[in-house]
Structures are given as C-alpha cells and as structure tokens.
mmCIF file of C-alpha atoms and ligand atoms in Angstrom:
data_model
loop_
_atom_site.group_PDB
_atom_site.id
_atom_site.type_symbol
_atom_site.label_atom_id
_atom_site.label_comp_id
_atom_site.label_asym_id
_atom_site.label_seq_id
_atom_site.Cartn_x
_atom_site.Cartn_y
_atom_site.Cartn_z
ATOM 1 C CA MET H 116 -14.718 -20.528 -19.799
ATOM 2 C CA HIS H 117 -16.997 -20.780 -16.757
ATOM 3 C CA PHE H 118 -17.789 -17.671 -14.704
ATOM 4 C CA ASP H 119 -19.297 -17.781 -11.242
ATOM 5 C CA ARG H 120 -21.209 -14.660 -12.209
ATOM 6 C CA LEU H 121 -21.409 -12.630 -15.399
ATOM 7 C CA TRP H 122 -22.760 -9.112 -15.850
ATOM 8 C CA LEU H 123 -23.896 -8.299 -19.392
ATOM 9 C CA GLY H 124 -24.997 -5.231 -21.336
ATOM 10 C CA GLY H 125 -23.374 -2.443 -19.329
ATOM 11 C CA ARG H 126 -21.398 0.671 -20.092
ATOM 12 C CA LEU H 127 -18.045 -0.014 -18.473
ATOM 13 C CA ALA H 128 -15.688 2.677 -17.213
ATOM 14 C CA THR H 129 -12.734 0.327 -16.891
ATOM 15 C CA LEU H 130 -10.129 2.986 -15.941
ATOM 16 C CA SER H 131 -7.693 0.651 -17.658
ATOM 17 C CA PRO H 132 -4.449 2.513 -18.421
ATOM 18 C CA ALA H 133 -4.288 0.479 -21.630
ATOM 19 C CA ARG H 134 -7.336 2.367 -22.931
ATOM 20 C CA GLU H 135 -7.842 6.079 -23.436
ATOM 21 C CA GLY H 136 -9.538 8.334 -20.864
ATOM 22 C CA LEU H 137 -11.803 6.336 -18.592
ATOM 23 C CA GLY H 138 -11.466 3.292 -20.830
ATOM 24 C CA LEU H 139 -15.165 3.275 -21.705
ATOM 25 C CA ILE H 140 -16.623 0.123 -23.242
ATOM 26 C CA GLU H 141 -20.157 0.018 -24.663
ATOM 27 C CA ASP H 142 -22.178 -3.189 -24.358
ATOM 28 C CA GLY H 143 -19.582 -4.489 -21.949
ATOM 29 C CA ALA H 144 -19.406 -7.629 -19.852
ATOM 30 C CA VAL H 145 -17.705 -8.389 -16.552
ATOM 31 C CA GLY H 146 -17.143 -11.974 -15.460
ATOM 32 C CA ALA H 147 -16.099 -13.081 -11.976
ATOM 33 C CA VAL H 148 -14.285 -16.241 -10.929
ATOM 34 C CA ASP H 149 -13.395 -16.775 -7.259
ATOM 35 C CA GLY H 150 -14.042 -13.093 -6.477
ATOM 36 C CA ARG H 151 -11.656 -11.856 -9.166
ATOM 37 C CA ILE H 152 -12.310 -10.301 -12.548
ATOM 38 C CA ALA H 153 -11.831 -13.024 -15.156
ATOM 39 C CA PHE H 154 -13.189 -10.951 -18.048
ATOM 40 C CA ALA H 155 -13.873 -7.244 -18.562
ATOM 41 C CA GLY H 156 -14.460 -6.062 -22.111
ATOM 42 C CA PRO H 157 -16.929 -5.857 -24.977
ATOM 43 C CA ALA H 158 -19.491 -8.667 -24.774
ATOM 44 C CA SER H 159 -18.610 -9.448 -28.405
ATOM 45 C CA GLU H 160 -15.157 -10.522 -27.208
ATOM 46 C CA LEU H 161 -16.344 -13.031 -24.610
ATOM 47 C CA PRO H 162 -14.650 -16.384 -25.147
ATOM 48 C CA ALA H 163 -16.768 -18.702 -27.297
ATOM 49 C CA GLY H 164 -18.807 -21.236 -25.360
ATOM 50 C CA TRP H 165 -18.769 -19.358 -22.041
ATOM 51 C CA THR H 166 -21.028 -20.519 -19.260
ATOM 52 C CA ALA H 167 -21.987 -18.802 -16.008
ATOM 53 C CA GLY H 168 -23.477 -19.784 -12.664
ATOM 54 C CA GLU H 169 -25.529 -16.602 -12.797
ATOM 55 C CA THR H 170 -26.047 -14.010 -15.517
ATOM 56 C CA ILE H 171 -27.106 -10.486 -14.598
ATOM 57 C CA ALA H 172 -28.475 -7.968 -17.125
ATOM 58 C CA LEU H 173 -27.131 -4.460 -16.666
ATOM 59 C CA ASP H 174 -29.657 -2.828 -19.028
ATOM 60 C CA GLY H 175 -27.154 -0.242 -20.200
ATOM 61 C CA ARG H 176 -26.158 0.919 -16.727
ATOM 62 C CA LEU H 177 -22.767 2.431 -16.028
ATOM 63 C CA VAL H 178 -20.324 0.131 -14.213
ATOM 64 C CA THR H 179 -17.247 1.533 -12.492
ATOM 65 C CA PRO H 180 -14.685 -0.086 -10.228
ATOM 66 C CA GLY H 181 -15.913 -0.039 -6.611
ATOM 67 C CA LEU H 182 -15.075 3.395 -5.200
ATOM 68 C CA ILE H 183 -12.098 3.812 -2.860
ATOM 69 C CA ASP H 184 -12.058 6.442 -0.105
ATOM 70 C CA CYS H 185 -8.288 6.687 0.259
ATOM 71 C CA HIS H 186 -8.055 9.163 3.181
ATOM 72 C CA THR H 187 -10.336 8.919 6.203
ATOM 73 C CA HIS H 188 -10.198 9.295 9.950
ATOM 74 C CA LEU H 189 -13.273 7.089 10.257
ATOM 75 C CA VAL H 190 -12.462 5.755 13.733
ATOM 76 C CA PHE H 191 -13.007 8.302 16.513
ATOM 77 C CA ALA H 192 -15.297 8.932 19.475
ATOM 78 C CA GLY H 193 -17.684 11.837 20.046
ATOM 79 C CA ASP H 194 -18.009 14.793 17.730
ATOM 80 C CA ARG H 195 -16.882 18.419 17.586
ATOM 81 C CA ALA H 196 -20.200 20.167 16.909
ATOM 82 C CA ASP H 197 -19.312 22.603 19.709
ATOM 83 C CA GLU H 198 -16.188 23.683 17.838
ATOM 84 C CA PHE H 199 -18.143 23.880 14.605
ATOM 85 C CA GLU H 200 -20.405 26.363 16.311
ATOM 86 C CA MET H 201 -17.368 28.333 17.526
ATOM 87 C CA ARG H 202 -16.054 28.484 13.970
ATOM 88 C CA LEU H 203 -19.430 29.702 12.761
ATOM 89 C CA ARG H 204 -19.010 32.552 15.249
ATOM 90 C CA GLY H 205 -15.629 33.477 13.777
ATOM 91 C CA GLU H 206 -13.023 31.423 15.596
ATOM 92 C CA THR H 207 -10.565 29.470 13.461
ATOM 93 C CA TYR H 208 -9.352 25.878 13.421
ATOM 94 C CA GLU H 209 -6.008 27.165 14.740
ATOM 95 C CA THR H 210 -7.307 29.408 17.559
ATOM 96 C CA ILE H 211 -9.499 26.542 18.783
ATOM 97 C CA ALA H 212 -6.539 24.129 18.737
ATOM 98 C CA ALA H 213 -4.306 26.639 20.530
ATOM 99 C CA ALA H 214 -6.942 26.937 23.285
ATOM 100 C CA GLY H 215 -6.790 23.176 23.921
ATOM 101 C CA GLY H 216 -9.532 22.083 21.523
ATOM 102 C CA GLY H 217 -9.227 20.605 18.056
ATOM 103 C CA ILE H 218 -7.603 17.223 17.538
ATOM 104 C CA VAL H 219 -6.780 16.768 21.245
ATOM 105 C CA SER H 220 -10.426 17.066 22.264
ATOM 106 C CA THR H 221 -11.161 14.043 20.057
ATOM 107 C CA VAL H 222 -8.092 12.342 21.556
ATOM 108 C CA ALA H 223 -9.574 12.583 25.057
ATOM 109 C CA LYS H 224 -12.851 10.995 23.926
ATOM 110 C CA THR H 225 -11.141 8.341 21.833
ATOM 111 C CA ARG H 226 -8.832 7.298 24.660
ATOM 112 C CA ALA H 227 -11.867 6.878 26.916
ATOM 113 C CA ALA H 228 -13.781 4.742 24.398
ATOM 114 C CA SER H 229 -13.583 0.966 24.166
ATOM 115 C CA GLU H 230 -12.492 -0.724 20.969
ATOM 116 C CA ALA H 231 -16.046 -2.024 20.493
ATOM 117 C CA GLU H 232 -17.477 1.494 20.855
ATOM 118 C CA LEU H 233 -15.019 2.796 18.277
ATOM 119 C CA VAL H 234 -16.028 0.050 15.856
ATOM 120 C CA GLU H 235 -19.750 0.788 16.286
ATOM 121 C CA GLY H 236 -19.243 4.507 15.711
ATOM 122 C CA ALA H 237 -17.159 3.900 12.602
ATOM 123 C CA LEU H 238 -19.681 1.396 11.175
ATOM 124 C CA ASP H 239 -22.339 4.114 11.052
ATOM 125 C CA ARG H 240 -20.066 6.248 8.873
ATOM 126 C CA LEU H 241 -18.812 3.283 6.854
ATOM 127 C CA ASP H 242 -22.376 2.273 5.966
ATOM 128 C CA ARG H 243 -22.972 5.727 4.493
ATOM 129 C CA LEU H 244 -19.856 5.453 2.340
ATOM 130 C CA MET H 245 -20.708 1.927 1.230
ATOM 131 C CA ALA H 246 -24.211 3.039 0.253
ATOM 132 C CA GLU H 247 -22.493 5.241 -2.331
ATOM 133 C CA GLY H 248 -20.496 2.428 -3.914
ATOM 134 C CA VAL H 249 -17.378 2.412 -1.719
ATOM 135 C CA THR H 250 -15.697 -1.009 -1.583
ATOM 136 C CA ALA H 251 -12.373 0.029 -0.001
ATOM 137 C CA ILE H 252 -11.358 2.633 2.542
ATOM 138 C CA GLU H 253 -8.236 3.820 4.224
ATOM 139 C CA VAL H 254 -8.549 4.507 7.962
ATOM 140 C CA LYS H 255 -6.010 6.346 10.089
ATOM 141 C CA SER H 256 -5.232 6.227 13.763
ATOM 142 C CA GLY H 257 -4.112 9.549 15.272
ATOM 143 C CA TYR H 258 -6.668 10.170 18.010
ATOM 144 C CA GLY H 259 -4.897 7.899 20.500
ATOM 145 C CA LEU H 260 -1.406 9.404 20.627
ATOM 146 C CA ASP H 261 -0.171 6.827 23.096
ATOM 147 C CA LEU H 262 0.864 3.259 22.420
ATOM 148 C CA GLU H 263 -2.262 1.490 23.655
ATOM 149 C CA SER H 264 -4.771 3.934 22.206
ATOM 150 C CA GLU H 265 -3.105 4.045 18.792
ATOM 151 C CA LEU H 266 -3.115 0.240 18.623
ATOM 152 C CA LYS H 267 -6.739 0.192 19.791
ATOM 153 C CA MET H 268 -7.676 2.502 16.911
ATOM 154 C CA LEU H 269 -5.823 0.349 14.377
ATOM 155 C CA ARG H 270 -7.499 -2.805 15.678
ATOM 156 C CA ALA H 271 -10.895 -1.086 15.456
ATOM 157 C CA ALA H 272 -10.128 -0.068 11.860
ATOM 158 C CA ARG H 273 -9.121 -3.627 10.973
ATOM 159 C CA ALA H 274 -12.259 -5.004 12.615
ATOM 160 C CA LEU H 275 -14.419 -3.073 10.134
ATOM 161 C CA GLU H 276 -13.329 -5.522 7.461
ATOM 162 C CA THR H 277 -14.751 -8.408 9.451
ATOM 163 C CA ARG H 278 -18.083 -6.625 9.966
ATOM 164 C CA ARG H 279 -18.750 -5.391 6.426
ATOM 165 C CA PRO H 280 -17.893 -6.445 2.857
ATOM 166 C CA VAL H 281 -15.152 -3.839 2.394
ATOM 167 C CA SER H 282 -11.350 -3.685 2.209
ATOM 168 C CA VAL H 283 -9.592 -1.591 4.826
ATOM 169 C CA ALA H 284 -6.093 -0.135 4.550
ATOM 170 C CA THR H 285 -4.774 1.253 7.826
ATOM 171 C CA SER H 286 -2.335 4.108 8.455
ATOM 172 C CA LEU H 287 -0.594 4.808 11.735
ATOM 173 C CA LEU H 288 -0.918 8.563 12.363
ATOM 174 C CA ALA H 289 0.705 8.745 15.796
ATOM 175 C CA ALA H 290 2.424 11.925 14.540
ATOM 176 C CA HIS H 291 -0.920 13.754 14.214
ATOM 177 C CA THR H 292 -0.396 16.313 16.965
ATOM 178 C CA LEU H 293 1.406 16.488 20.294
ATOM 179 C CA PRO H 294 -0.570 14.745 23.032
ATOM 180 C CA PRO H 295 -1.318 17.021 26.013
ATOM 181 C CA GLU H 296 1.049 15.126 28.338
ATOM 182 C CA HIS H 297 3.929 15.926 25.977
ATOM 183 C CA ARG H 298 3.266 19.649 25.626
ATOM 184 C CA ASP H 299 6.661 20.390 27.119
ATOM 185 C CA SER H 300 8.507 17.362 25.769
ATOM 186 C CA ARG H 301 8.085 17.262 21.990
ATOM 187 C CA ASP H 302 11.280 15.383 21.493
ATOM 188 C CA ALA H 303 10.301 12.644 23.881
ATOM 189 C CA TYR H 304 7.012 12.164 22.042
ATOM 190 C CA VAL H 305 8.695 11.879 18.644
ATOM 191 C CA ALA H 306 11.126 9.405 20.211
ATOM 192 C CA LYS H 307 8.181 7.411 21.566
ATOM 193 C CA VAL H 308 6.591 7.308 18.107
ATOM 194 C CA VAL H 309 9.867 6.206 16.549
ATOM 195 C CA GLU H 310 11.023 3.729 19.177
ATOM 196 C CA GLU H 311 7.786 2.315 20.574
ATOM 197 C CA ILE H 312 4.676 3.010 18.551
ATOM 198 C CA ILE H 313 5.921 2.358 15.005
ATOM 199 C CA PRO H 314 7.604 -0.966 15.924
ATOM 200 C CA ALA H 315 4.463 -2.084 17.779
ATOM 201 C CA ALA H 316 2.205 -1.172 14.859
ATOM 202 C CA VAL H 317 4.017 -3.440 12.389
ATOM 203 C CA GLY H 318 1.419 -5.946 11.208
ATOM 204 C CA LEU H 319 -1.489 -3.686 12.181
ATOM 205 C CA ALA H 320 -0.636 -0.657 10.042
ATOM 206 C CA ASP H 321 -0.248 -0.747 6.269
ATOM 207 C CA ALA H 322 1.436 2.671 6.185
ATOM 208 C CA VAL H 323 2.720 5.476 8.397
ATOM 209 C CA ASP H 324 1.233 8.966 8.074
ATOM 210 C CA ALA H 325 2.169 12.284 9.719
ATOM 211 C CA PHE H 326 0.862 15.834 9.916
ATOM 212 C CA CYS H 327 3.529 18.305 8.804
ATOM 213 C CA GLU H 328 2.258 21.688 10.015
ATOM 214 C CA THR H 329 3.287 24.585 12.213
ATOM 215 C CA ASN H 330 0.972 23.421 15.006
ATOM 216 C CA ALA H 331 1.764 19.730 14.497
ATOM 217 C CA PHE H 332 5.190 18.372 13.428
ATOM 218 C CA THR H 333 8.167 20.053 11.752
ATOM 219 C CA PRO H 334 9.818 18.652 8.624
ATOM 220 C CA ALA H 335 12.768 17.512 10.780
ATOM 221 C CA GLU H 336 10.420 15.608 13.115
ATOM 222 C CA VAL H 337 8.562 14.092 10.174
ATOM 223 C CA ARG H 338 11.903 12.872 8.800
ATOM 224 C CA ARG H 339 12.565 10.986 12.026
ATOM 225 C CA VAL H 340 9.153 9.350 11.771
ATOM 226 C CA PHE H 341 9.666 8.485 8.099
ATOM 227 C CA GLU H 342 13.111 7.017 8.756
ATOM 228 C CA ALA H 343 11.597 4.731 11.385
ATOM 229 C CA ALA H 344 8.808 3.728 8.998
ATOM 230 C CA ARG H 345 11.393 2.919 6.359
ATOM 231 C CA ALA H 346 13.421 0.866 8.827
ATOM 232 C CA HIS H 347 10.292 -1.198 9.526
ATOM 233 C CA GLY H 348 9.415 -1.592 5.858
ATOM 234 C CA LEU H 349 6.288 0.580 6.027
ATOM 235 C CA PRO H 350 5.380 2.990 3.217
ATOM 236 C CA VAL H 351 4.623 6.588 4.179
ATOM 237 C CA ARG H 352 2.003 9.263 3.459
ATOM 238 C CA LEU H 353 1.878 12.870 4.594
ATOM 239 C CA HIS H 354 -0.667 15.562 5.525
ATOM 240 C CA ALA H 355 1.231 18.279 3.689
ATOM 241 C CA ASP H 356 1.002 22.003 2.919
ATOM 242 C CA GLN H 357 -2.557 22.228 4.233
ATOM 243 C CA ARG H 358 -2.647 25.364 6.383
ATOM 244 C CA THR H 359 0.876 26.690 5.761
ATOM 245 C CA ALA H 360 3.440 26.073 3.013
ATOM 246 C CA GLY H 361 6.091 23.944 4.656
ATOM 247 C CA GLY H 362 7.691 22.041 1.782
ATOM 248 C CA GLY H 363 5.553 19.048 2.749
ATOM 249 C CA ALA H 364 4.964 17.807 -0.790
ATOM 250 C CA SER H 365 8.705 17.789 -1.536
ATOM 251 C CA LEU H 366 9.396 16.028 1.751
ATOM 252 C CA ALA H 367 6.816 13.329 0.978
ATOM 253 C CA ALA H 368 8.265 12.869 -2.496
ATOM 254 C CA GLU H 369 11.783 12.592 -1.110
ATOM 255 C CA TYR H 370 10.653 9.534 0.868
ATOM 256 C CA GLY H 371 8.798 8.044 -2.111
ATOM 257 C CA ALA H 372 5.526 8.487 -0.222
ATOM 258 C CA LEU H 373 2.436 6.722 -1.528
ATOM 259 C CA SER H 374 0.615 10.033 -1.238
ATOM 260 C CA ALA H 375 0.800 13.621 -0.107
ATOM 261 C CA ASP H 376 -2.567 14.897 1.069
ATOM 262 C CA HIS H 377 -4.404 18.270 1.230
ATOM 263 C CA LEU H 378 -1.741 20.355 -0.639
ATOM 264 C CA GLU H 379 -3.627 23.667 -0.641
ATOM 265 C CA ARG H 380 -0.293 25.497 -0.400
ATOM 266 C CA THR H 381 2.017 23.350 -2.511
ATOM 267 C CA ASP H 382 4.392 25.222 -4.827
ATOM 268 C CA VAL H 383 5.829 24.423 -8.254
ATOM 269 C CA ALA H 384 8.843 22.588 -6.825
ATOM 270 C CA GLY H 385 6.508 20.461 -4.702
ATOM 271 C CA ALA H 386 4.328 19.595 -7.687
ATOM 272 C CA ARG H 387 7.336 18.591 -9.784
ATOM 273 C CA ALA H 388 8.704 16.491 -6.941
ATOM 274 C CA LEU H 389 5.388 14.628 -6.575
ATOM 275 C CA ALA H 390 5.303 13.905 -10.302
ATOM 276 C CA ALA H 391 8.882 12.661 -10.360
ATOM 277 C CA ALA H 392 8.352 10.396 -7.344
ATOM 278 C CA GLY H 393 4.989 9.053 -8.540
ATOM 279 C CA THR H 394 3.485 10.213 -5.247
ATOM 280 C CA VAL H 395 -0.292 10.658 -5.533
ATOM 281 C CA ALA H 396 -1.738 14.072 -4.645
ATOM 282 C CA VAL H 397 -4.811 13.325 -2.530
ATOM 283 C CA LEU H 398 -7.236 16.256 -2.729
ATOM 284 C CA LEU H 399 -9.586 16.720 0.202
ATOM 285 C CA PRO H 400 -12.229 19.266 -0.760
ATOM 286 C CA GLY H 401 -14.321 18.531 2.350
ATOM 287 C CA ALA H 402 -11.650 20.045 4.609
ATOM 288 C CA TYR H 403 -11.107 22.983 2.258
ATOM 289 C CA TYR H 404 -14.861 23.611 2.307
ATOM 290 C CA ALA H 405 -15.551 23.118 6.008
ATOM 291 C CA LEU H 406 -12.577 25.252 7.071
ATOM 292 C CA ARG H 407 -13.548 27.940 4.523
ATOM 293 C CA ASP H 408 -10.003 27.845 3.256
ATOM 294 C CA GLU H 409 -9.018 30.600 0.866
ATOM 295 C CA GLU H 410 -6.335 28.675 -1.001
ATOM 296 C CA LYS H 411 -7.036 25.806 -3.340
ATOM 297 C CA PRO H 412 -4.633 23.024 -4.258
ATOM 298 C CA PRO H 413 -2.823 23.974 -7.491
ATOM 299 C CA VAL H 414 -4.708 21.555 -9.731
ATOM 300 C CA ALA H 415 -3.572 23.180 -12.988
ATOM 301 C CA LEU H 416 0.018 22.885 -11.826
ATOM 302 C CA PHE H 417 -0.477 19.228 -10.875
ATOM 303 C CA ARG H 418 -2.035 18.537 -14.249
ATOM 304 C CA ALA H 419 0.774 20.269 -16.135
ATOM 305 C CA ALA H 420 3.443 18.477 -14.098
ATOM 306 C CA GLY H 421 1.768 15.094 -14.571
ATOM 307 C CA VAL H 422 0.911 14.516 -10.900
ATOM 308 C CA ARG H 423 -1.603 11.751 -10.276
ATOM 309 C CA MET H 424 -4.621 13.099 -8.366
ATOM 310 C CA ALA H 425 -6.960 11.258 -6.022
ATOM 311 C CA VAL H 426 -10.030 12.567 -4.165
ATOM 312 C CA ALA H 427 -11.183 11.489 -0.702
ATOM 313 C CA THR H 428 -13.564 12.530 2.068
ATOM 314 C CA ASP H 429 -10.998 13.033 4.882
ATOM 315 C CA CYS H 430 -13.993 12.053 7.052
ATOM 316 C CA ASN H 431 -13.183 13.317 10.571
ATOM 317 C CA PRO H 432 -15.030 15.154 13.332
ATOM 318 C CA GLY H 433 -12.988 18.362 13.028
ATOM 319 C CA SER H 434 -11.934 19.631 9.633
ATOM 320 C CA SER H 435 -14.111 17.468 7.389
ATOM 321 C CA PRO H 436 -17.314 16.006 8.825
ATOM 322 C CA LEU H 437 -18.104 14.432 5.459
ATOM 323 C CA THR H 438 -19.490 10.919 5.062
ATOM 324 C CA SER H 439 -20.288 11.169 1.357
ATOM 325 C CA ILE H 440 -17.744 10.304 -1.340
ATOM 326 C CA LEU H 441 -20.160 11.542 -4.016
ATOM 327 C CA THR H 442 -20.266 14.948 -2.329
ATOM 328 C CA ALA H 443 -16.452 14.930 -2.303
ATOM 329 C CA LEU H 444 -16.600 14.291 -6.058
ATOM 330 C CA ASN H 445 -18.992 17.181 -6.559
ATOM 331 C CA MET H 446 -16.741 19.477 -4.514
ATOM 332 C CA ALA H 447 -13.663 18.306 -6.432
ATOM 333 C CA VAL H 448 -15.171 19.339 -9.758
ATOM 334 C CA ILE H 449 -17.003 22.486 -8.609
ATOM 335 C CA LEU H 450 -14.499 23.892 -6.115
ATOM 336 C CA PHE H 451 -11.161 22.508 -7.339
ATOM 337 C CA GLY H 452 -11.851 22.395 -11.083
ATOM 338 C CA LEU H 453 -11.231 18.714 -11.714
ATOM 339 C CA THR H 454 -12.861 17.282 -14.811
ATOM 340 C CA GLY H 455 -15.498 14.588 -14.310
ATOM 341 C CA ASP H 456 -13.009 12.033 -15.649
ATOM 342 C CA GLU H 457 -10.258 13.167 -13.260
ATOM 343 C CA ALA H 458 -12.660 13.013 -10.328
ATOM 344 C CA LEU H 459 -13.762 9.460 -11.137
ATOM 345 C CA ALA H 460 -10.158 8.328 -11.650
ATOM 346 C CA GLY H 461 -9.449 9.998 -8.302
ATOM 347 C CA VAL H 462 -11.779 7.687 -6.395
ATOM 348 C CA THR H 463 -10.820 4.528 -8.300
ATOM 349 C CA ARG H 464 -7.499 4.016 -10.086
ATOM 350 C CA GLU H 465 -5.532 6.822 -8.406
ATOM 351 C CA ALA H 466 -7.043 6.154 -4.977
ATOM 352 C CA ALA H 467 -5.864 2.540 -5.268
ATOM 353 C CA ARG H 468 -2.326 3.820 -5.817
ATOM 354 C CA ALA H 469 -2.595 6.142 -2.841
ATOM 355 C CA ILE H 470 -3.255 3.164 -0.572
ATOM 356 C CA GLY H 471 -0.599 1.027 -2.268
ATOM 357 C CA ARG H 472 -3.130 -1.425 -3.711
ATOM 358 C CA ALA H 473 -3.046 -0.614 -7.412
ATOM 359 C CA ASP H 474 -2.315 -4.262 -8.211
ATOM 360 C CA GLU H 475 -5.447 -5.337 -6.368
ATOM 361 C CA MET H 476 -8.191 -2.843 -7.193
ATOM 362 C CA GLY H 477 -9.162 0.476 -8.797
ATOM 363 C CA THR H 478 -9.706 -0.659 -12.407
ATOM 364 C CA LEU H 479 -11.797 -3.245 -14.223
ATOM 365 C CA GLU H 480 -8.971 -5.483 -15.383
ATOM 366 C CA VAL H 481 -8.484 -9.234 -15.371
ATOM 367 C CA GLY H 482 -6.934 -10.470 -12.127
ATOM 368 C CA LYS H 483 -8.130 -7.634 -9.910
ATOM 369 C CA ALA H 484 -10.735 -7.989 -7.174
ATOM 370 C CA CYS H 485 -14.225 -8.026 -8.678
ATOM 371 C CA ASN H 486 -15.387 -4.912 -6.823
ATOM 372 C CA LEU H 487 -17.994 -3.037 -8.825
ATOM 373 C CA ALA H 488 -20.272 -0.058 -8.447
ATOM 374 C CA ILE H 489 -23.274 -0.272 -10.769
ATOM 375 C CA TRP H 490 -25.053 3.032 -11.330
ATOM 376 C CA ASP H 491 -28.468 4.181 -12.481
ATOM 377 C CA ALA H 492 -26.572 6.503 -14.786
ATOM 378 C CA THR H 493 -24.978 6.417 -18.202
ATOM 379 C CA ARG H 494 -22.449 9.250 -18.123
ATOM 380 C CA PRO H 495 -19.566 8.999 -15.630
ATOM 381 C CA VAL H 496 -19.969 12.701 -14.784
ATOM 382 C CA GLU H 497 -23.366 11.916 -13.223
ATOM 383 C CA LEU H 498 -21.522 10.672 -10.148
ATOM 384 C CA ALA H 499 -20.255 14.203 -9.548
ATOM 385 C CA TYR H 500 -23.359 15.953 -10.827
ATOM 386 C CA TRP H 501 -26.047 15.487 -8.180
ATOM 387 C CA LEU H 502 -25.822 16.851 -4.671
ATOM 388 C CA GLY H 503 -27.697 14.636 -2.250
ATOM 389 C CA ARG H 504 -29.014 12.172 -4.827
ATOM 390 C CA ASN H 505 -27.369 8.791 -4.832
ATOM 391 C CA PRO H 506 -27.489 7.042 -8.211
ATOM 392 C CA LEU H 507 -26.006 3.755 -6.944
ATOM 393 C CA HIS H 508 -27.964 0.768 -8.263
ATOM 394 C CA SER H 509 -25.918 -2.035 -6.723
ATOM 395 C CA ARG H 510 -22.554 -2.848 -5.281
ATOM 396 C CA VAL H 511 -20.411 -5.915 -5.812
ATOM 397 C CA TYR H 512 -17.606 -6.938 -3.464
ATOM 398 C CA LEU H 513 -15.299 -9.809 -4.428
ATOM 399 C CA GLY H 514 -17.794 -10.975 -7.014
ATOM 400 C CA GLU H 515 -20.770 -11.018 -4.622
ATOM 401 C CA LEU H 516 -23.740 -8.679 -4.769
ATOM 402 C CA THR H 517 -23.798 -6.878 -1.395
HETATM 403 O O1 NIG L 279 -6.912 15.605 7.706
HETATM 404 N N1 NIG L 279 -5.021 17.816 9.025
HETATM 405 C C1 NIG L 279 -4.965 17.109 10.031
HETATM 406 N N2 NIG L 279 -5.763 16.129 10.375
HETATM 407 C C2 NIG L 279 -7.124 16.019 9.979
HETATM 408 C C3 NIG L 279 -8.010 16.774 10.896
HETATM 409 C C4 NIG L 279 -8.214 16.062 12.128
HETATM 410 C C5 NIG L 279 -9.115 16.781 13.095
HETATM 411 O O2 NIG L 279 -9.307 18.022 13.026
HETATM 412 O O3 NIG L 279 -9.623 16.058 13.945
HETATM 413 C C6 NIG L 279 -7.323 16.386 8.551
HETATM 414 O O4 NIG L 279 -7.886 17.427 8.205
HETATM 415 FE FE1 FE L 280 -6.654 13.834 7.266
#
C-alpha cells in the first residue's frame, strides 16, 4: 500500500465506536491517501511492504481527530462590550434585550456591514479556533433577519472555507429573534421565514436552526419553521430550554433534530426524548458562564438516559464571547461535570453528529477525512486541563499539514 503521508509512533485517540472509551491506540500510525484516512491503527498492523511519500515521526504525541466547533455564531459585525459592562453593573441579558439591545443591536451592525467585512471579522475568530486544532466549524446566520442579510451571512460563512483549510457547516437561524420592523407583526415575520427565507437558503444552508424562548419564538412558531425546513429537505437544530423551560428538547426530538443546544432547563422527559431520537445535546458552557446562569444542563440525566453530548463555544458577541474551544472543554469538565473522555468526544465524534457529518469526520477511521490534531500531550484530559495554554503541536487538514 502506498500512502501520500504516514504518521508513525503516536498515541491515537481514535474515538472509533468499535473500540472502548476513546479508542486509544499506543504506537499508532495514521496513513493518508487523497486527503482521506487509509490506515489508522497500531503500527504493527500496517500492511506489509507499505511505502509513503512522506513519513512523519510523532514521538509519542497524542493524536486526536481534528476538533469540531459544532455551534458558533462566528459571522457578525461589531461587538457588545457596552452590554457586557451593563451586565457587570447588574442588568440581565433579558432586561437589555427588552430595552432594544441584545441580539437586535448586533442585527443593526450586521445589516450595515458588507459581506467582505463580515468575512474579515469572522476570519480573526476562526484563526483563534484553528490555532487550537479546530478543522471544522458550524456557523449560523441569525443577525440579518431579512432575506438579503440572512443570505449575506450564509455566503460569508461559506466563504470562510475558501479562505482557510477548514470545513464549514452552515445553519439558517432566521428564527433567532423578531427583527425590529416586525415588533407588531410576529406572524408576518414567521411567514416570511417559512415562505421566503427558508426556500431561498436552500443550497446555502446545511440546516435550519431556531431559538425557542419566551423572548424569541414559541414552540408553535418553531413548528412552522421546522415544517418548512422539512418540506425543503433541510435537517433542523434548536436553541432549547436555555433561559426558561419550554419543552424545547422534546420539540427538537419530535422533529428528529440533529441537535438541541444549551439545555440548561431540560427535564427528564426532554432527556429521554433526545436519547430516543438520537438528537445530540450540545452543551455551551461559555454562555452559561458569561450569563452567570444558575442552572446547569442535567448532565447526569443525559448520561443515564444515553443522550449523546457535544461541547461547543457558541462564539457570539452577546451571550458567549468565547473564541477558545479548549476553554470550552475546561468549562465543560469543571462547570458541567463532564469527564475528560466525554469532553473530547464532545468536540470530535459527537460534534460531527451534531452537524450531520458523522460519516465524514470526527473519528480516526478509514475512509474519513484525514483531519488531525497532534498535541504536545500524552493524556487526552490535558486538552481540558490547562487554562490559557495551548498544547497543539500541529494540525492536519485533508492530509496536509496546515
Ligand atoms: O446561542 N441563545 C440565543 N442565541 C445566542 C446568543 C446570541 C446573542 O446574544 O447575540 C446563543 O446564546
Ligand atoms: Fe447559539
């Protein structure tokens, strides 16, 4: 067998479901052919007579699948440092939104920005994620809230893939909040999302997301959005049970959603529904932390029910100004009580499911994209251990060192 490139002598965390736990392999090898994994296993099992265009010694380093940030709002204009300061003085996310700030203040800036400006702003944040081993990200729209601006955001998100060695999955989040011009015509806005924006986003969006919350959209409105997504063949995801318990997890599960996200206030029925539907629970400790939330997602319940858990940054200018996936991992173990193994699975194998790309990425298995994160570390838990120290040694995207 001839490999384009072969890495030898590493400690592999394959995340292969065929192996136990993280699927650790000592003295492992990974071989790439045409950007795909052609071999991942113990070096002793390499096919006899192998050859390679290039051989790279790993010197015992830990190799994981490239990390996947499966929930971000990476594309936006401006910032909300002013609102951060208001929250430090005691105002809440909700009082600020009710006074005309919050998501809609980012909407005004994002509408005014050009597509090129949005791309440049997002690249700054993307580079920080990539420097920590991220090889795939999900990016949502949701700061446009009109046809043109939502499509502009999705195009900007897609453009990131042409500017950096990274895979981008896009989600249309037109149902993020009511745009100011529809304050007195909620129904007309939901109709616009259903009849105009979703059909126009086919081909640009990989999924449809919504924010089910008292100050965003009701379960009945979310259903209308999800029905339209279904009619256009788009999978759904949901910002669910974040600030109030609204049956969001159960609603997401009912539609076979790829993921339900946040989930600080999900109940037992919601957890069971997620498990039964195979919907991934995406935990977003950055938002929990920055909003000083007092409720945590019911991780023990998820574990007992057999819910798959992913971890992401939720990078956005309001609730989670977090551009570090490793910090999200640290928060997931320290604040939410995930094990180191669960946290790593949450930014690899389970994150791949949450973006609907489990066949493509998220584990070190033959046939998947050869996206690797190589770490100056030996134990997987070291990724979650340090705060502010980045143990990434190198990053491989589609078989190429980047
Ligand atoms: O995931 N929860 C709703 N949406 C975002 C926040 C967006 C914002 O505040 O700008 C979130 O936390
Ligand atoms: Fe979000």
